[in-house]
Every structure is written in C-alpha cells, then in structure tokens.
Amino acid sequence: MEAAAANFHPDADTSLYKDDGVAAKRLLKELEDHRLLEKHHWFSLFNTRQREEALMLFDVLMNSKTWETAVNNAAYFRERVNEGEFVYALYAAVIHSSLGEGIVLPPLYEVTPHMFTNSEVIQKAYTAKMTQTPGKFRMEFTGSQKNPEQRVAYFGEDIGMNVHHVTWHLDFPFWWNDAYGYHLDRKGELFFWAHHQLTVRFDAERLSNNLDVVDELYWDKPIKEGFAPHTTYRYGGEFPTRPDNARFEDVDGIVRVRDMIIHETRIRDAIAQGYITAADGTKIDIRNSEGIDHLGDIIESSLYSPNAQYYGCLLYTSRSGVPIDMKLVLAVLCLAVGASAWPHLVNDNPADLAHRQQTVNRLLYRSTEPLRFDELEAAAANFHPDADTSLYKDSGVAVKRLLKELEDHRLLEKHHWFSLFNTRQREEALMLFDVLMNCKTWATAVKNAAYFRERVNEGEFVYALYAAVIHSNLGEGIVLPPLYEVTPHLFTNSEVIQKAYTAQMTQTPGKFRIEFTGSKKNPEQRVAYFGEDIGMNVHHVTWHLDFPFWWNDAYGYHLDRKGELFFWAHHQLTVRFDAERLSNNLDVVDELYWDKPIKEGFAPHTTYRYGGEFPTRPDNARFEDVDGIVRVRDMIIHETRIRDAIAQGYITAVDGTKIDIRNSEGIDHLGDIIESSFYSPNARYYGSLHNDAHVILGRQADPHGKFNLPPSVMEHFETATRDPAFFRLHKYMDNIFKEHKDSLPPYTAEEIGFPGVQLTRVGVEGKLETFFEDYEFDLKMAVDSSESANEVDVSAAVSRLNHNDFTYKFDIKSNAAKPAVVRVFLCPRRDSNGIIYTFEEGRWNCIEMDKFWTKLRRGANVIRRKSSDSSVTVPDVPSFQTLITEADKAVAGNSGFDFAHYARSCGIPNRMLLPKGSETGMEFALVVSVTDGASDEQHDALEDATTESHTQCGIH
Ligand SMILES: [Cu+2]
C-alpha cells in the first residue's frame, strides 16, 4: 500500500474508471491547487466544503472498475487528504460499492475513538502512551447526577447506538445521488421510521427512569437543556458546550431562525394541503403510501427532495442552528503606594543559594510525576515528619494536623484539578504551606516538601511551595521558575497542548505556535494579546501570591497596605487594559451589572491537565445563583453595604465600632473588605465581593452543577485575565473604589507642593515604539514521561508585545539639596471617539510608568531614568531550563549563582510598559510630578532598589 501511495498515478490510465477518470481528475486538480482541507484538522459532514471533498474521493472509489484500482486510489489519497474525509469516503464506498460486498467495517468507536469517548478517558490514554504504561480506563457518562438528563445518558452515549446512528446515515446519506449507480429505495420513509424509533426508544428509556417524555424543540423558546459534551477533537480542541435555556440566534452566514420557521410552515402547508409542490410547479400527492417517503425526503432534506429550495434543509441546518458558536465565534498623587519592607527574619543555617535553588528546581520538576532525584526520593520515603517536633517553630502542630488528614484519607487525590477558590482545596494547600513556614531549618523544609510532594495533590503542592518560597525567610533569593513552564496547561491553548502530546507519543520533537483565543469576528480578540500574555498572567498570579487574601499575620508578619495595593494593582490592570482597547479602536470596558446580561461570552480553548476542558460562556448570559455557593442577591447586598460605608465615611467592625475611612488609611480598609481578605474588619457583614464575584462569574456556564464542569478560568489567578469579563468585573470594583476616592477632600497645596523645586523640562530619549516579537517557552512539563519513554523537546512559540528601550530626561531646579520622589504617568488623551478627555475624566485612566526616589543637588539637576529601571515592572524571568543549568553548574562549583535581579516576578513585564498604540501613532499625555521625599528618607532600601517592582508589589 505504501508503494501504491508513492507510485500509483490515479489519472495515468483513465480506462480504469467507469467515468473515464472524470472524478479522479477532478480530485487530483483540487489536490494540485492546494484547495483541499489540511490533514490533522477536524472534519464535519455538515460542513459543505468538507463534505464535497469527502464525496469527491467517494466518487473516485465508486468509479473504480476493479478492486485493485480502488485500493490503489484509496492508498494514494489516504496519504494526501484529510483523515476524517478519507475515513468517511472509505466507509461510504465499502457500503455502497459492489466491490465492498461482504467486508465488515470495523466499529467506528475503535477507528475514531475521539468521537465516542469522553475527553477524560482520552487524556488518560494519552498519558499511558506518553509514559509507555498500558492501561484500562473507566468511562463515566457525561454530566453530574444533579442533571436529570444524566439518567438516560447511557442511551444517547451508548457506543453501539452511536454506531447505529452514523451507519444508518451512511446507508442512506442525505447527499446520495442516483448517479452513483442506483436508487435508495424508500429513503425518505426510512428516515422517518429510523428516527421515529430512536425517539420512542429514548422516551421508553426516560419512562424507565422516572423522567417525562421528551418535549419538542421550539424555535422561539429557550433550549431547555444545556449540554457539556466532555469530548475533544483529535485535532481542534473541545466540542462546544451550551448552557441551559439558551435562546436560538441566527448563525451568521449559515442559517437564520426565521428560515427554520418559514421552512416548517411550508412543509406543514404541504401536509395540510395534501401535496408537495415540486421545483417545476407540479403537485405531488402525498395522501397515499408514497407520501411519507416524499415528506422524509423534503424534511431531511436529501438530494431526493423534489424542491429543496422551497422546503429548505430543516434537519441538517437545525444542527448548526444552536447558538453555541460564540460568533466564531494626575491627581493620582493622592496615593503614596505601599513600600514598607517585609521583615527579614533570622536565617539560621541555610544551604547556600545555589543549593537551595537546585532543590526548589528539583521539587518542581515534573510535579505530576514521582521525584527522580536520589536525596529527595530518600526523604520522601524515609523521613517521618512528626518524629522530632523540635524541628518546628510550632512544635509540630501544623505537621501533625496535615499527617492526620493524610492518614484519614481526607486529602484531595493526585491527578485532579486544583483551584484556590475551592475552600477545601485551599485549606489543604495552606496546611502544607503552614508546615513549610514552621520549619526551623532549610533541611526540615526540604524533607517535608519532598515527603508531601509524593502524597498530596500536585496543584496544592505547587501552590504551597511557591507561597512558602515567597514568604519564608528560607526562600530568600530563590528565583521561582516561570509558572508557564511549571504548569503549562494553565497558560497554553489546548490545541498546542494536544500537539505537544502527539510529539511525546510519537517521540518527535516539535515547536508549536500559540494563536490567541477566538476568531477575528470577535472584537475582543483584538486585545487578547493582553489578557492572554503569559507574562501578564504570571504578574497577576504572583501578585496574589505576594498578597494572598488568606494571609493571616500568625504566619509571622503583617503585609503592609495589602488592601491599598489590591486596589492599586487591579486599578492599574484595568486602566492598562483600557489603554490597549483604545489602541485597537475599541471602547473602554464597561462595568459588570448583576442584573444585566454579561455582554461578552468566552471560550477559553484551555484544558486542565486532569479534568477536561475549562467551561465556556455564550454572549449575553444572565447571572444565576450558584447553588450552595453564592446568590446574585448576596452580591447586591454586599455591594450596598460597602457603598453605605463609603457614603457614611466609616466601616462598621465586628464589635460595632466605627472605623473612619475618610483618611489615608481608608483605601486600605476598603481594599480589605472588598477583596475580602482575612484582614477584613467584618467579613460576615461586608462579604467577599471580589472572590465571590470571581466564582459567580466563572460558574455561569454550569451554575447548578449539572454538567460536572471543572472550575472556570475566573477561578484561577493564572487564567482569569483571559476572560474579557474579568475586566468588566474589575471595572465594577474599580468604580466602587473611585466612589471612595471621590469622597475625599482634594490635597492642599501645602500637602503636595514642593517649594524651591521646579521641574523645568521633560524629555524622552529614544522612540516610543512598540512591536510584537516571538517568544519561545518550554512545554516539557506539559507532557508525561516515564523511565521507559524518552523525553522529547517540545516548546510553544507565542507573539508578545514589546517596545524599544527609552530614557526619560528630567531637568529639575532646586534651591537646596533635598530628597525627592519622581512619579511618571502616561494618560490616554482621547476616548474611542477621538474626543479629548477632560482632566477629571482622564486622570482616572492614567497608567503608572515609574516612581523613584532621588537626591536633588542645589542648582540644576539633569536626571536620566531608563525605561528598563521602572519600579512598576520586572524583567523576563529566566527559563526553567536556564535556572536548572545555572544552579547545577553553581552547585558543581563551576560558577556562582547570581539571579538576584530575577528574584521577584510580581511586577508587570517590562516589555508591556508601553501600551501598544497604533501604527499611525497615538496621543498620550506624559504626566510627571516631583514631590518632597523627606518623609520617605528612612527607607534606604527604596533608594537603592531600582529593579524591584515595589510600586505594585511592595518590598520584601
Ligand atoms: Cu486579581
């Protein structure tokens, strides 16, 4: 067959064909012109062009005079056309060609298993293949028991029933043309009968399960039952889901709802009148024994329909008619942002930095697989965490608690998704964090980490370890590897993950391009480069690791101005997003309303490592209560109480005391109650507006838990900014903060004036120019490996925003030597209609570019400040592989390990310092202020700190 595929010339001898090679020549021409669908792409018979292609091949096979000719053609085209088209054409030909007589077609569920198997099971099969470990996996029917429809899923998902249905349609294809050689007798009648029987059998199964029989579909009523298929294409991502009660919408360019209604009306007219009107105007009587056959033909509608133009294609357009496609889818001086140092705790006997870095690398290396480094393996096997409680600051309380949970089998299994917004999962991760924070020595922390790495859920382990490295003095100086290389699933489209799996399964290295989610028909796609930027995602998750909402000062210290930084970091995220929108001719983000539809839907194209796809949400979904977690009215009540506090100027604490917020600490308290963090003075009263909003927004695809969907992108800081609704949500919070800011009296000239100092000139050296560049990151941790399967190199290439470096030049005159603080803001000048913002409107949209301390000399000062030194940003984190290589070299004594520059990854990526702007240039106002730095003089660290992103992330 390989020889036939290589050497056969389909059109060399046209006498081999019944049609003198017409069909073969047509298909060859399409092939030569590169018009055929690529390989490794989904195929759907309902896609007109794809069907045409499959049928061209079918035609060639049907016209082959001999078995040998058919086989040579099949082998030749198998290597050249899309696989789905090939399989379809071959099945149809074996069924319909006389040459195929007696051949048993293998069960399709074993030929194309993706179409018959849940994605959870497919995923396990991939892992088995990647690790060369045989396996047998249990398939569960789709959905949860909360969904009554799940009771009859065994019928609709029965692989034999599925084969029946597809085979019936292969035996009696709607596209059948008698020119293929014969007439399919009573096709229309059998169409009715086979589907009638399918319907009544389904009803009988429903009655067997105490369900009502099926009600019919109405074009003008909601589609009552939603559906989440938990099924993945071999190529092309997940099958789409549909929430409950979706309303039909026209499918652009394909079919409108009104078409369905008109065609139905015409068909029912025919029934009422007793005749069908053929294309030539003649009447075909249907009040006889052939009538049902004609009706079947027009309803299906098959090529046998006497008048498809008039009666339409009711059946097959209705399938695509489901609306799940998502339409292919300066006054800012009022802030002196927190920068108080986190205390440096006494560091007893730590290993040197290189050793510590190496150990952390090893603990995080392939976190879903067993440890593979001797020392750590030994600790995992032989260490007894509670054998010597003097190793712990808390005398072993935390470690005993975690061990007890482990013994009682209460901990989340491995190979399961983990979400910080899941209360129990967070508790578990924090129990481990607590153990690590209480270890007196580095050695104890490492042994515990190794021991629990092998015993707790991987997601919980990675979270606890990241948080401990950041917050424990033992972690000082360690560079945490970029999360997009440690847990790539949360940063990479499923299409690319899929390709990485194939690369590992076939042991073929590969580099795969990540496209931003969605199609160009979605205006939101224009700014997807921002919300999906892997560096921006790392900024967001790291900020929340630096300032966790669950932080309790009992861990050892107070996180200074956490509430204020919560406001400021998210305000900056919001205004930066708006600046990107304006750069792309989009209006700024509108806020979220609990009682209005969520305008933008979102299809994340992202898959969990374990647990299937991230849920999608169609456009204009309306908020529903999330069962057992949060109700819409709770959100409204909590918002009202928070806004009452703003209007009244005080927060009511748990004990009834009033906490004044019309002062410089007010914003900090407000941040605490809105997030809400553990610092909230009254969480019971003010609720958790931010966290609940993430959950309620995220769960709208499955608010009642019917479809067994895993948490959404909104329920992970890594992925939240991918969803445009994230920015709506934060605009909503930002406006609440603004209400508070607007309630404060303006600063006085005395407060912000700087007598004797004058900023006389501001210049910029270098062009303010942005561009997109390709960036490559490693996907090795996305695939499974084992001792019996070699690791292959797999990586992703993604387009990222970057800019040329530039330098500010400030000319400042001073009447004396004094410390000063320079702040730089970049403010969009015009709204999306080109109207210049008033000062009052514009100030709230300013992007903070830099803030630094400097010492002015008496007289003229020329201060140059490089864009790369911005205190808002961080440089690119070195790759995980670089960290491994460099730490290993340093441990071997071949070099030092000096990555202090990268020890923090909380700030905004420096390459995103400037908003994209536009090709023709975009107007911004550059706003600079110089104020008295005397009151900050005691923070020497700040004056040295040029690379730390303290502006949004504080110092530690
Ligand atoms: Cu956030």
PDB file of C-alpha atoms and ligand atoms in Angstrom, residues 540 544 570 690 717 726 730, ligand 1:
ATOM      1  CA  HIS A 540      -1.340  38.528  38.253  1.00  0.00           C
ATOM      2  CA  HIS A 544      -1.913  37.294  44.543  1.00  0.00           C
ATOM      3  CA  HIS A 570      -6.090  45.974  39.895  1.00  0.00           C
ATOM      4  CA  HIS A 690     -14.174  40.160  44.863  1.00  0.00           C
ATOM      5  CA  PHE A 717      -5.378  33.791  39.025  1.00  0.00           C
ATOM      6  CA  PHE A 726     -12.566  39.724  34.209  1.00  0.00           C
ATOM      7  CA  HIS A 730     -12.644  44.763  37.921  1.00  0.00           C
TER       8      HIS A 730
HETATM    9 CU    CU B   1      -6.633  39.809  40.736  1.00  0.00          CU
END
